Amino acid sequence: EFGEDEGDEADLAARPPVVTVMGHVDHGKTKLLDAIRKTNVVAREAGGITQHIGAYQVAAEHDGEDRKITFIDTPGHEAFTAMRARGAKSTDIAVLVVAADDGVKPQTIEALNHAQAADVPVVVAVNKIDKEGADPNKVRAQLTEYGLVAEEYGGSTLFVDISAKNGTGIDQLLEAILLTADAELDLRANPTMDAQGIAIEAHLDKGRGPVATVLVQRGTLRVGDSIVCGEAFGRVRAMLDDNGDAVEEATPSRPVLVMGLTAVPSAGDNFIVVTDDRMARQIAQQRAARKRSADMAKSSRRRTLEELFSDLEKGRVDELKLIIKGDVSGSVEALEDALLKIDVGDEVRLRVLHRAVGAITEYDVNLAVADDNAVIIGFNVRPEPRARDLAEREGVDIRYYSVIYQAIEEIEAALKGMLKPEFEEVQMGTAEVREVFKVPKIGNVAGSLVRSGVIVRNSKARVIRDGVVIADNLTVSSLRRFKDDATEVREGFECGIGVGYNDIRIDDVIETYEMREKPRA
Ligand code: GDP
């Protein structure tokens, strides 16, 4: 019901980038969001009052073209990561704000880790350059250590010096955002389909009832549409933009305040347009039921490392992601270094998403949830109560250690358990092609005689001609005895075999096999 399918390629149109502003506390995120908004007001009717709806759009010129950028109006990576933990991708680009008089701080790195974990490109705004003691070059040098190398130093990250207070550098920052979007992202969406997107903020308004700010991600949202948003549903009665103006329709990347929902959704819930109110109610109820059972399943099982590894063995993941929290920076660094030195070959990797000093917070847990299979390591630290509850609910694995070598031993054993199982081929049967039939929808089917073993439907197959393998990795997708479907056909019998290979010919040999897991020594 909610997906990435954009429909016809021909219908795709450019959409504005969606930006989140992140950085250390007091480095000027809020001030910057205000400054951007002030210097670039999209034409507003006289007397219009700015509405803080959770996101806004500004106009910017780039290469002589009029462009737009959408800013999420909640500074910080917390909302961003909380939304991501719900599976919502809210942001295309992160602006990392660093005060030039203060330099890189722990939360700067935390924010950067969160952006990088989400694969979101970063533009750095070096703020407060009006202040005495501001050292923008030091910020560039400091961030190099974390993989953000400024363009002027031969890297690919754009750094822009700004003063949110004086409004200097804002246009250059907008330009840098558009440059980064054009260079690194393909921001297109199909405006012709029914709208889909996410809620970025919602509350119960005294006069208007439940209101939600939604970000349209594809399609066009119109007044009168029936929508489901999380477990809330309803018909869009009216929409307002961030200027407080009524809006009839909203295209991709446009944030609008939606009225008409029957309940308040959560930030990060996705919304879809459906055919009518009845359908909307049905889907909302289904979602609520599904969520209840998912919650129950989650709280009844805490995922252990062992379970994670069984996921890994099934080939679902090949990377162990860690979040390391410790009591002092020395221990965090020592632990990270030691863990990264564990050698288990190239099949599995260990990636540290985030490391910091201090108790395990809700943000850490959300980061782990967002990354699905991340494990949190607490070295002489414990979770805050809310983080503990969240971890419990979400089934996030937290491991506690107070001795480094114990942590290393356990993670090493775990990583070894993650090694993908080896497979070996088991021969099943061979058949000789006697005739070839054209069958509508299936393609060419080989009328064959089974020469050895059994031919089993859905097993793997290869085609051999004059002793040479001419096609491999095929699947026995149809198998028939006379007119009937068969699941297997034995040696000495005739059958029709379809392997999805149209150049099959008389006298070819079809060899079938299965890949079985090799028992590990
Ligand atoms: P946030 O915590 O990152 O949202 O930071 P704020 O936007 O609240 O800013 C923190 C403080 O820094 C406030 O007192 C701002 O007025 C001040 N500030 C923000 N940007 C600038 C700037 O460019 N120059 C100067 N001198 N002060 C700034």
Coordinates of N, CA and C and ligand atoms in Angstrom, one line a residue, residues 21-34 75-76 97 101 126-132 162-168, ligand 1:
V21 N 18.0 20.4 9.6 CA 19.1 21.2 10.2 C 19.5 20.5 11.5
M22 N 20.8 20.1 11.6 CA 21.3 19.4 12.8 C 22.5 20.1 13.4
G23 N 22.9 19.7 14.6 CA 24.1 20.2 15.2 C 24.1 20.3 16.7
H24 N 25.2 20.7 17.2 CA 25.3 20.8 18.7 C 24.4 21.9 19.2
V25 N 23.9 21.7 20.5 CA 23.0 22.7 21.1 C 23.7 24.1 21.1
D26 N 22.9 25.1 20.9 CA 23.4 26.5 20.9 C 24.3 26.9 19.8
H27 N 24.4 26.0 18.8 CA 25.3 26.4 17.7 C 24.5 27.2 16.6
G28 N 23.2 27.4 16.8 CA 22.4 28.3 16.0 C 21.5 27.7 15.0
K29 N 21.0 26.4 15.3 CA 20.1 25.8 14.4 C 18.8 26.5 14.3
T30 N 18.2 26.9 15.4 CA 16.9 27.6 15.4 C 17.1 29.0 14.7
K31 N 18.1 29.6 15.1 CA 18.4 31.0 14.5 C 18.5 30.8 12.9
L32 N 19.2 29.8 12.5 CA 19.4 29.6 11.1 C 18.1 29.3 10.4
L33 N 17.2 28.5 11.0 CA 15.9 28.2 10.4 C 15.1 29.5 10.2
D34 N 15.2 30.3 11.3 CA 14.5 31.6 11.2 C 15.1 32.5 10.1
P75 N 14.6 21.6 14.6 CA 16.0 21.4 14.5 C 16.4 20.1 15.3
G76 N 17.6 19.6 14.9 CA 18.1 18.5 15.6 C 17.9 17.1 14.9
V97 N 25.2 22.3 11.4 CA 25.5 23.6 11.9 C 26.6 23.5 12.9
D101 N 33.0 29.7 16.7 CA 33.8 30.1 17.9 C 33.9 28.9 18.9
V126 N 29.0 26.7 8.7 CA 29.9 27.2 9.7 C 29.3 28.5 10.2
N127 N 28.7 28.5 11.4 CA 27.9 29.6 11.8 C 28.7 30.5 12.8
K128 N 28.1 31.7 13.0 CA 28.6 32.7 14.0 C 30.0 33.2 13.5
I129 N 30.1 33.4 12.2 CA 31.4 33.9 11.8 C 31.6 35.4 12.1
D130 N 30.5 36.0 12.6 CA 30.5 37.4 13.0 C 31.2 37.5 14.3
K131 N 31.4 36.4 15.1 CA 31.9 36.5 16.4 C 33.4 36.6 16.5
E132 N 33.8 37.3 17.5 CA 35.3 37.3 17.7 C 35.7 35.9 18.1
I162 N 28.6 31.2 7.5 CA 27.4 32.0 7.6 C 27.4 32.7 9.0
S163 N 26.5 33.7 9.0 CA 26.1 34.3 10.3 C 24.6 34.3 10.3
A164 N 24.0 33.4 11.1 CA 22.5 33.3 11.2 C 22.0 34.6 11.8
K165 N 22.8 35.2 12.6 CA 22.4 36.4 13.3 C 22.3 37.6 12.3
N166 N 23.3 37.8 11.5 CA 23.3 38.9 10.5 C 22.7 38.5 9.2
G167 N 22.4 37.3 9.0 CA 21.8 36.9 7.7 C 22.9 36.8 6.6
T168 N 24.1 36.7 6.9 CA 25.1 36.6 5.8 C 25.4 35.1 5.5
Ligands
GDP1 P1 20.3 25.9 18.7 O1 20.3 25.4 20.1 O2 21.3 25.3 17.9 O3 18.9 26.0 18.1 O4 20.8 27.4 18.8 P2 20.0 28.8 18.7 O5 19.6 29.1 17.4 O6 19.0 28.9 19.8 O7 21.2 29.8 19.1 C1 21.9 29.8 20.3 C2 22.4 31.2 20.6 O8 23.4 31.6 19.6 C3 21.4 32.2 20.6 O9 21.6 33.1 21.7 C4 21.5 32.9 19.3 O10 21.1 34.2 19.3 C5 23.0 32.8 19.1 N1 23.4 32.8 17.7 C6 22.9 32.0 16.7 N2 23.5 32.3 15.5 C7 24.4 33.3 15.7 C8 25.3 34.0 14.9 O11 25.4 33.8 13.6 N3 26.1 34.9 15.5 C9 26.0 35.2 16.8 N4 26.8 36.1 17.2 N5 25.1 34.6 17.6 C10 24.3 33.6 17.1

